[in-house]
Structures are given as structure tokens and as C-alpha cells.
PDB file of C-alpha atoms in Angstrom:
ATOM      1  CA  UNK C 862       9.402  28.507 -36.070  1.00 93.00           C
ATOM      2  CA  UNK C 863      10.038  24.543 -35.209  1.00 97.00           C
ATOM      3  CA  UNK C 864       7.219  22.840 -34.553  1.00 97.00           C
ATOM      4  CA  UNK C 865       8.337  19.210 -33.026  1.00 98.00           C
ATOM      5  CA  UNK C 866       8.683  20.102 -29.434  1.00 98.00           C
ATOM      6  CA  UNK C 867      11.132  17.050 -29.107  1.00 98.00           C
ATOM      7  CA  UNK C 868      13.454  19.007 -31.250  1.00 98.00           C
ATOM      8  CA  UNK C 869      12.980  22.504 -30.161  1.00 98.00           C
ATOM      9  CA  UNK C 870      13.825  21.124 -26.858  1.00 98.00           C
ATOM     10  CA  UNK C 871      16.831  19.484 -27.753  1.00 98.00           C
ATOM     11  CA  UNK C 872      18.208  22.614 -29.819  1.00 98.00           C
ATOM     12  CA  UNK C 873      17.299  24.479 -26.803  1.00 98.00           C
ATOM     13  CA  UNK C 874      19.363  22.241 -24.605  1.00 98.00           C
ATOM     14  CA  UNK C 875      22.444  22.600 -27.012  1.00 97.00           C
ATOM     15  CA  UNK C 876      22.434  26.363 -27.350  1.00 97.00           C
ATOM     16  CA  UNK C 877      22.498  26.489 -23.491  1.00 97.00           C
ATOM     17  CA  UNK C 878      25.903  24.104 -23.791  1.00 96.00           C
ATOM     18  CA  UNK C 879      26.845  27.290 -26.104  1.00 96.00           C
ATOM     19  CA  UNK C 880      26.279  29.390 -23.360  1.00 95.00           C
ATOM     20  CA  UNK C 881      27.919  27.577 -20.549  1.00 95.00           C
ATOM     21  CA  UNK C 882      31.211  27.352 -22.726  1.00 92.00           C
ATOM     22  CA  UNK C 883      31.329  31.391 -23.009  1.00 90.00           C
ATOM     23  CA  UNK C 884      30.780  31.688 -19.568  1.00 89.00           C
ATOM     24  CA  UNK C 885      33.507  29.140 -18.416  1.00 88.00           C
ATOM     25  CA  UNK C 886      36.057  30.373 -20.900  1.00 85.00           C
ATOM     26  CA  UNK C 887      35.214  34.210 -19.661  1.00 74.00           C
ATOM     27  CA  UNK C 888      35.260  32.755 -15.896  1.00 67.00           C
ATOM     28  CA  UNK C 889      38.841  30.968 -17.224  1.00 62.00           C
ATOM     29  CA  UNK C 890      40.089  33.908 -18.726  1.00 53.00           C
ATOM     30  CA  UNK C 891      39.899  36.295 -15.779  1.00 48.00           C
ATOM     31  CA  UNK C 892      41.221  33.629 -13.665  1.00 47.00           C
ATOM     32  CA  UNK C 893      43.898  33.185 -15.439  1.00 51.00           C
ATOM     33  CA  UNK C 894      45.661  36.991 -16.451  1.00 51.00           C
ATOM     34  CA  UNK C 895      48.454  37.314 -14.230  1.00 51.00           C
ATOM     35  CA  UNK C 896      49.641  33.837 -14.313  1.00 49.00           C
ATOM     36  CA  UNK C 897      52.053  32.097 -16.630  1.00 50.00           C
ATOM     37  CA  UNK C 898      54.520  34.713 -14.921  1.00 49.00           C
ATOM     38  CA  UNK C 899      52.538  37.663 -16.603  1.00 48.00           C
ATOM     39  CA  UNK C 900      52.007  36.259 -20.036  1.00 49.00           C
ATOM     40  CA  UNK C 901      48.784  35.019 -20.789  1.00 56.00           C
ATOM     41  CA  UNK C 902      48.783  32.131 -23.777  1.00 66.00           C
ATOM     42  CA  UNK C 903      46.376  33.806 -26.093  1.00 71.00           C
ATOM     43  CA  UNK C 904      46.706  31.590 -29.005  1.00 74.00           C
ATOM     44  CA  UNK C 905      45.571  28.604 -26.121  1.00 77.00           C
ATOM     45  CA  UNK C 906      42.771  31.246 -25.614  1.00 76.00           C
ATOM     46  CA  UNK C 907      41.518  31.864 -29.358  1.00 79.00           C
ATOM     47  CA  UNK C 908      41.943  27.860 -29.341  1.00 86.00           C
ATOM     48  CA  UNK C 909      39.416  27.225 -26.515  1.00 90.00           C
ATOM     49  CA  UNK C 910      37.209  30.156 -28.055  1.00 91.00           C
ATOM     50  CA  UNK C 911      36.509  28.261 -31.322  1.00 95.00           C
ATOM     51  CA  UNK C 912      35.008  25.439 -29.234  1.00 95.00           C
ATOM     52  CA  UNK C 913      31.933  27.371 -28.707  1.00 96.00           C
ATOM     53  CA  UNK C 914      31.856  29.183 -31.978  1.00 97.00           C
ATOM     54  CA  UNK C 915      32.074  25.734 -33.839  1.00 97.00           C
ATOM     55  CA  UNK C 916      29.118  24.203 -31.607  1.00 97.00           C
ATOM     56  CA  UNK C 917      27.033  27.252 -32.381  1.00 98.00           C
ATOM     57  CA  UNK C 918      27.473  26.252 -36.383  1.00 98.00           C
ATOM     58  CA  UNK C 919      26.130  22.824 -35.134  1.00 98.00           C
ATOM     59  CA  UNK C 920      23.157  23.759 -33.837  1.00 98.00           C
ATOM     60  CA  UNK C 921      22.448  26.151 -36.241  1.00 98.00           C
ATOM     61  CA  UNK C 922      23.056  23.316 -38.804  1.00 98.00           C
ATOM     62  CA  UNK C 923      20.693  21.120 -36.736  1.00 98.00           C
ATOM     63  CA  UNK C 924      17.612  24.084 -36.506  1.00 98.00           C
ATOM     64  CA  UNK C 925      18.292  24.498 -40.312  1.00 98.00           C
ATOM     65  CA  UNK C 926      17.998  20.817 -40.917  1.00 98.00           C
ATOM     66  CA  UNK C 927      15.165  20.118 -38.465  1.00 98.00           C
ATOM     67  CA  UNK C 928      13.141  23.061 -40.655  1.00 98.00           C
ATOM     68  CA  UNK C 929      13.939  21.363 -43.797  1.00 98.00           C
ATOM     69  CA  UNK C 930      12.485  18.071 -42.474  1.00 98.00           C
ATOM     70  CA  UNK C 931       9.493  20.407 -41.534  1.00 98.00           C
ATOM     71  CA  UNK C 932       9.132  21.729 -44.633  1.00 98.00           C
ATOM     72  CA  UNK C 933       9.774  25.293 -44.272  1.00 98.00           C
ATOM     73  CA  UNK C 934      12.122  25.234 -47.128  1.00 98.00           C
ATOM     74  CA  UNK C 935      13.145  22.480 -49.604  1.00 98.00           C
ATOM     75  CA  UNK C 936      16.981  21.045 -48.919  1.00 98.00           C
ATOM     76  CA  UNK C 937      17.841  17.100 -48.987  1.00 97.00           C
ATOM     77  CA  UNK C 938      20.897  17.963 -47.648  1.00 98.00           C
ATOM     78  CA  UNK C 939      22.181  17.441 -44.021  1.00 97.00           C
ATOM     79  CA  UNK C 940      25.585  19.479 -44.827  1.00 98.00           C
ATOM     80  CA  UNK C 941      25.968  23.282 -43.669  1.00 98.00           C
ATOM     81  CA  UNK C 942      26.566  25.316 -46.911  1.00 98.00           C
ATOM     82  CA  UNK C 943      23.595  23.768 -48.546  1.00 98.00           C
ATOM     83  CA  UNK C 944      20.884  24.331 -45.696  1.00 98.00           C
ATOM     84  CA  UNK C 945      22.118  27.853 -45.919  1.00 98.00           C
ATOM     85  CA  UNK C 946      21.746  28.208 -50.021  1.00 98.00           C
ATOM     86  CA  UNK C 947      18.551  26.838 -49.920  1.00 98.00           C
ATOM     87  CA  UNK C 948      17.102  28.612 -47.164  1.00 98.00           C
ATOM     88  CA  UNK C 949      18.658  32.100 -47.796  1.00 98.00           C
ATOM     89  CA  UNK C 950      15.336  33.562 -49.813  1.00 97.00           C
ATOM     90  CA  UNK C 951      12.961  31.284 -48.025  1.00 97.00           C
ATOM     91  CA  UNK C 952      13.561  31.977 -44.056  1.00 98.00           C
ATOM     92  CA  UNK C 953      13.431  35.628 -41.946  1.00 98.00           C
ATOM     93  CA  UNK C 954      17.211  36.292 -41.974  1.00 98.00           C
ATOM     94  CA  UNK C 955      18.380  39.578 -40.028  1.00 98.00           C
ATOM     95  CA  UNK C 956      22.019  38.669 -41.216  1.00 98.00           C
ATOM     96  CA  UNK C 957      22.269  36.256 -43.819  1.00 98.00           C
ATOM     97  CA  UNK C 958      25.503  37.481 -45.029  1.00 98.00           C
ATOM     98  CA  UNK C 959      27.036  37.397 -41.523  1.00 98.00           C
ATOM     99  CA  UNK C 960      26.371  34.209 -40.476  1.00 98.00           C
ATOM    100  CA  UNK C 961      27.141  32.707 -44.325  1.00 98.00           C
ATOM    101  CA  UNK C 962      30.330  34.152 -43.468  1.00 98.00           C
ATOM    102  CA  UNK C 963      30.630  32.488 -40.128  1.00 98.00           C
ATOM    103  CA  UNK C 964      29.881  29.186 -41.648  1.00 98.00           C
ATOM    104  CA  UNK C 965      33.115  29.749 -44.433  1.00 98.00           C
ATOM    105  CA  UNK C 966      35.082  30.664 -41.077  1.00 98.00           C
ATOM    106  CA  UNK C 967      33.726  27.752 -39.130  1.00 97.00           C
ATOM    107  CA  UNK C 968      34.772  25.214 -42.151  1.00 97.00           C
ATOM    108  CA  UNK C 969      38.361  27.137 -42.051  1.00 96.00           C
ATOM    109  CA  UNK C 970      38.448  26.015 -38.407  1.00 96.00           C
ATOM    110  CA  UNK C 971      36.819  22.342 -38.844  1.00 95.00           C
ATOM    111  CA  UNK C 972      38.541  21.449 -42.121  1.00 94.00           C
ATOM    112  CA  UNK C 973      41.620  23.338 -42.548  1.00 95.00           C
ATOM    113  CA  UNK C 974      42.784  24.164 -38.576  1.00 92.00           C
ATOM    114  CA  UNK C 975      42.815  27.858 -38.967  1.00 94.00           C
ATOM    115  CA  UNK C 976      42.069  29.532 -35.731  1.00 94.00           C
ATOM    116  CA  UNK C 977      39.912  32.513 -35.296  1.00 95.00           C
ATOM    117  CA  UNK C 978      40.777  35.289 -32.876  1.00 93.00           C
ATOM    118  CA  UNK C 979      37.763  34.819 -29.708  1.00 88.00           C
ATOM    119  CA  UNK C 980      36.409  38.420 -30.652  1.00 93.00           C
ATOM    120  CA  UNK C 981      35.840  36.642 -34.371  1.00 96.00           C
ATOM    121  CA  UNK C 982      34.393  33.603 -32.231  1.00 96.00           C
ATOM    122  CA  UNK C 983      31.660  35.587 -30.640  1.00 96.00           C
ATOM    123  CA  UNK C 984      30.660  38.321 -33.165  1.00 98.00           C
ATOM    124  CA  UNK C 985      29.539  34.791 -35.270  1.00 98.00           C
ATOM    125  CA  UNK C 986      28.065  33.023 -32.138  1.00 98.00           C
ATOM    126  CA  UNK C 987      25.939  35.998 -31.737  1.00 98.00           C
ATOM    127  CA  UNK C 988      24.843  36.312 -34.952  1.00 98.00           C
ATOM    128  CA  UNK C 989      23.512  33.103 -35.144  1.00 98.00           C
ATOM    129  CA  UNK C 990      21.902  33.594 -31.540  1.00 98.00           C
ATOM    130  CA  UNK C 991      20.284  36.928 -33.138  1.00 98.00           C
ATOM    131  CA  UNK C 992      18.980  34.316 -35.892  1.00 98.00           C
ATOM    132  CA  UNK C 993      18.015  31.560 -33.372  1.00 98.00           C
ATOM    133  CA  UNK C 994      15.902  34.314 -31.397  1.00 98.00           C
ATOM    134  CA  UNK C 995      14.130  35.764 -34.275  1.00 98.00           C
ATOM    135  CA  UNK C 996      13.176  32.486 -35.037  1.00 98.00           C
ATOM    136  CA  UNK C 997      11.448  31.857 -32.099  1.00 97.00           C
ATOM    137  CA  UNK C 998      14.430  29.023 -31.465  1.00 98.00           C
ATOM    138  CA  UNK C 999      15.479  30.594 -28.424  1.00 97.00           C
TER     139      UNK C 999
END
């Protein structure tokens, strides 16, 4: 869907960062089980999982900006909420409601410091990945 080969390569590289963080966090979580006197610091683990969640929505933001720039839908804003709103009826979303809900949760994390549980983080990251895959971005 993205026509600009350079922009597409950059988005794919950014998404590789999301996947790399996921792998590193999984390895780290398994390695730390049983340490710290048998008590795993779940709040710290949840905080760590919020990083790739935020990163995934930054990638989505970049993709939507690029698609708007290429004329797939009309939007002059660089803000995720507005990009989502303007693209909802135009792009072939697989599950707009889930991705949009994740954007709201992303705002809670980024602007209000309300961390998500790691399971919720990955639910939304996976939803973004489904969209980017369906659009031929990944």
C-alpha cells in the first residue's frame, strides 16, 4: 500500500525494532524467573512491555502519515487520533475498533503514565501487526 520504497523500508526497519524488543523481553522474563528471592517484579515487567507497545503505535502513526501523504486518505494532521479518524472509512481495516482502543490506551501510557499489563500490550501490538500485514507493509 505504501508506494515510496524508502518510506516502506524505514517502516519495516522500525517494526523489526518492535519484534526485537518482544524477543528480548521474552528471553529476559524467562531468565529472571526464580531470581530476586523467588519474587518476580511484575510491575517492572509490565513497564518494560509498554515500550514496544508505544513503539508499535509510533510505527502505525508513521504508516498512516505516509498513506495520507500519498493520497490514500485526506488528513493534514500528524496526530494518531486524527489519522485514525480520517482513515477509518477509507482504509481496509481488519479490526479498527481494537486498534483504536489501543490508541486510547497508548495515550493513557504516554500522557498519563498508566501502564498496561503485558498481555494487553501484546494484544494491541498484534492488532497493529495484523493491519500492517494486511496492507502489505509487513
